[in-house]
Short mmCIF file of C-alpha atoms in Angstrom, two decimals:
data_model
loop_
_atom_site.label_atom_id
_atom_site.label_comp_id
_atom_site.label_asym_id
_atom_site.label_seq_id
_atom_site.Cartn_x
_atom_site.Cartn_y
_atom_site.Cartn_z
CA UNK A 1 101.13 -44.80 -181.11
CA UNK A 2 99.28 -46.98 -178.78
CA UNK A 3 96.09 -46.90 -178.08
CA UNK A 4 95.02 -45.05 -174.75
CA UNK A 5 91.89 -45.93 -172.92
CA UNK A 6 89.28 -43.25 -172.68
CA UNK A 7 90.70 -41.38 -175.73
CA UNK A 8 89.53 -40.56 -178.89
CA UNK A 9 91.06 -42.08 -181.46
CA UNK A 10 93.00 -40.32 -184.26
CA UNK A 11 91.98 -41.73 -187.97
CA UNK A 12 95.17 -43.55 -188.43
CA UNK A 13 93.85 -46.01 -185.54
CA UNK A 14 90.54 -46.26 -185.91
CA UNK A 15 90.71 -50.17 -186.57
CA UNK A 16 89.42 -51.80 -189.74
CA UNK A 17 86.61 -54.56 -188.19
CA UNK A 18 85.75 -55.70 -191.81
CA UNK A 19 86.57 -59.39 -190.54
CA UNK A 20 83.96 -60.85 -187.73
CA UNK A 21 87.38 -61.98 -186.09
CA UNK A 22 88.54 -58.34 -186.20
CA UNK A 23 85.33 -57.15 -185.09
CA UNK A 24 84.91 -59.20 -182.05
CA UNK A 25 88.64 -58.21 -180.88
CA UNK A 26 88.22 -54.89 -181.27
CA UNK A 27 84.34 -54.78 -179.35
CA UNK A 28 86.08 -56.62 -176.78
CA UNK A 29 89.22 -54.60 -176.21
CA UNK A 30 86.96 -51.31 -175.95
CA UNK A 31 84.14 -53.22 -173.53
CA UNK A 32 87.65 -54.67 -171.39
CA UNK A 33 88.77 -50.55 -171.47
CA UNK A 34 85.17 -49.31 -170.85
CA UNK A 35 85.79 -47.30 -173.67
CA UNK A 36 83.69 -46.29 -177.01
CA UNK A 37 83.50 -48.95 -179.69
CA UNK A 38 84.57 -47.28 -183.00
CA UNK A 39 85.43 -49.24 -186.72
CA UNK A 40 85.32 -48.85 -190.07
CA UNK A 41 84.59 -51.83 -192.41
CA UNK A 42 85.20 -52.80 -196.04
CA UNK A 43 81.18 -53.60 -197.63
CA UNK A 44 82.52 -54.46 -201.25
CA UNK A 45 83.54 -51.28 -202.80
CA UNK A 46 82.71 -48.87 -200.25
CA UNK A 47 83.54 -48.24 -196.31
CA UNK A 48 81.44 -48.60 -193.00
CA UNK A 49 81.49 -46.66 -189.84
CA UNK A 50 80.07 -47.83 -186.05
CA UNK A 51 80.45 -46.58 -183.24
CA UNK A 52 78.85 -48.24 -179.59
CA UNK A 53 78.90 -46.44 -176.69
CA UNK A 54 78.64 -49.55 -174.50
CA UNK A 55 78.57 -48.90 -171.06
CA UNK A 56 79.55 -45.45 -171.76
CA UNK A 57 76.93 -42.57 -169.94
CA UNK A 58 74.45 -41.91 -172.58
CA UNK A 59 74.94 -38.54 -174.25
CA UNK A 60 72.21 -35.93 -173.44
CA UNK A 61 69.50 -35.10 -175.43
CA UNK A 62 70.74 -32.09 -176.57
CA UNK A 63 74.06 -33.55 -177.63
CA UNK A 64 72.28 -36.43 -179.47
CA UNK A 65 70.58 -33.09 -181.24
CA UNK A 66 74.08 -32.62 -183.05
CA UNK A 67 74.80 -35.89 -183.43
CA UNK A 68 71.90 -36.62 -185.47
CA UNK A 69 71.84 -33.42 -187.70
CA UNK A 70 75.62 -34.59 -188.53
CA UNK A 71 74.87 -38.10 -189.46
CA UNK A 72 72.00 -36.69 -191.46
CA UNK A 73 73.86 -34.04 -193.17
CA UNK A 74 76.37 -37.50 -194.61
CA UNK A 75 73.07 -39.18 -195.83
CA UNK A 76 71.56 -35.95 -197.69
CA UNK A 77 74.92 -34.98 -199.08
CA UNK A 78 75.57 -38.81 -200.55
CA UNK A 79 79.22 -39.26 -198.41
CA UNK A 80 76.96 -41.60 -196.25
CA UNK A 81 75.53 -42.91 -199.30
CA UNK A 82 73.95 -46.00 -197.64
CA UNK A 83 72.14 -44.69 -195.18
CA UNK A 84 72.27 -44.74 -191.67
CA UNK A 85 70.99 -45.99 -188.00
CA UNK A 86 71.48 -43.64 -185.54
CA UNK A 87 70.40 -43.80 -181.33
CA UNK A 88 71.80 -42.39 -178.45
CA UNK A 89 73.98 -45.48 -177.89
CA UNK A 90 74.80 -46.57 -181.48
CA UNK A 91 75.98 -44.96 -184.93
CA UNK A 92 76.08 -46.62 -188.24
CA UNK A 93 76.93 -45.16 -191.45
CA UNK A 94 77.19 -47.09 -195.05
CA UNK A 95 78.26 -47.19 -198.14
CA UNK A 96 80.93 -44.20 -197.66
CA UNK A 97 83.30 -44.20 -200.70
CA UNK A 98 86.85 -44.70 -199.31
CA UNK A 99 88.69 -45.65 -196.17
CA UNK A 100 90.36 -42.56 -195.48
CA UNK A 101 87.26 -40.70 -195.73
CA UNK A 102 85.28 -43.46 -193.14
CA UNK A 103 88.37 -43.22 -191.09
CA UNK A 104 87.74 -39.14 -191.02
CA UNK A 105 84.47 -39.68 -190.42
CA UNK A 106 85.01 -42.08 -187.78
CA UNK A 107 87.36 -40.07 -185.62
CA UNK A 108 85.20 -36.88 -185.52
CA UNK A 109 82.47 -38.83 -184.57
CA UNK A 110 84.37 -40.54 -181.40
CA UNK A 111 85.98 -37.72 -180.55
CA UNK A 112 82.60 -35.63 -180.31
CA UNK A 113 81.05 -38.02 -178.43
CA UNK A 114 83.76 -37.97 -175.88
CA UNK A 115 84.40 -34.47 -176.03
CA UNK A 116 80.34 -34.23 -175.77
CA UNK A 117 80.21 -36.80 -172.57
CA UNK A 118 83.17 -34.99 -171.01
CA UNK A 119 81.39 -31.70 -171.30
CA UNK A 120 78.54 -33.37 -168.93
CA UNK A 121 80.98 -34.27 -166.43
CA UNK A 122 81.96 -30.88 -166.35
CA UNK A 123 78.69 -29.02 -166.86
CA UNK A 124 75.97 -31.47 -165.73
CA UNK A 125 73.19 -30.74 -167.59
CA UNK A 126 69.60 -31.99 -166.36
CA UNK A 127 68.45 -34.89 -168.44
CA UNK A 128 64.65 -33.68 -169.84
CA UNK A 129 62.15 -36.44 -169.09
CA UNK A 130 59.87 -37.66 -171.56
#
């Protein structure tokens, strides 16, 4: 299936970025389609996840809310079992303990960020200001 531009990506495609070569093809493609940035990567026995926004509209406060409870919920139950860095435009997630499960992982985060930007397009909701 190939992928399409402005789609989340199904686990199956989520692309493996564990070499920098891989890495900087697959950053490039997504920046080229204006799309999210979304890998996995091999760190010695366990699995990676990132996600980058790039030029992507910044999710909404509230919707970085849910984002952030999620990726927390991985750390405190050990499947993110390295920790994490998480910000409105960036998600990483370490030491996960297989590939299928950072794919998994991977693709429900895309997709909700999508789903959660599309959502804004639809029902624009004011931005609080600091």
């Amino acid at each position: 299936m190939p992928m399409t531009p402005g789609m989340p990506l199904p686990a199956a495609l989520i692309p493996d970025c564990t070499s920098e070569e891989a890495h900087r093809a697959a950053y490039k493609r997504a920046k080229a389609d204006s799309s999210i940035f979304v890998c996995i990567t091999r760190q010695g026995a366990h699995w990676g996840v990132v996600l980058d926004v790039i030029s992507r509209p910044l999710v909404t406060d509230e919707a970085a809310k849910v984002l952030r409870s999620a990726v927390e919920e991985l750390v405190a139950t050990g499947a993110a079992a390295g920790g994490a860095n998480f910000s409105t435009e960036y998600i990483l997630l370490r030491k996960i303990g297989s590939e299928g499960q950072a794919r998994e992982i991977a693709a429900a985060f895309h997709a909700a960020i999508y789903g959660l930007q599309q959502l804004q397009v639809a029902v624009p909701i004011p931005r609080q200001s600091a």
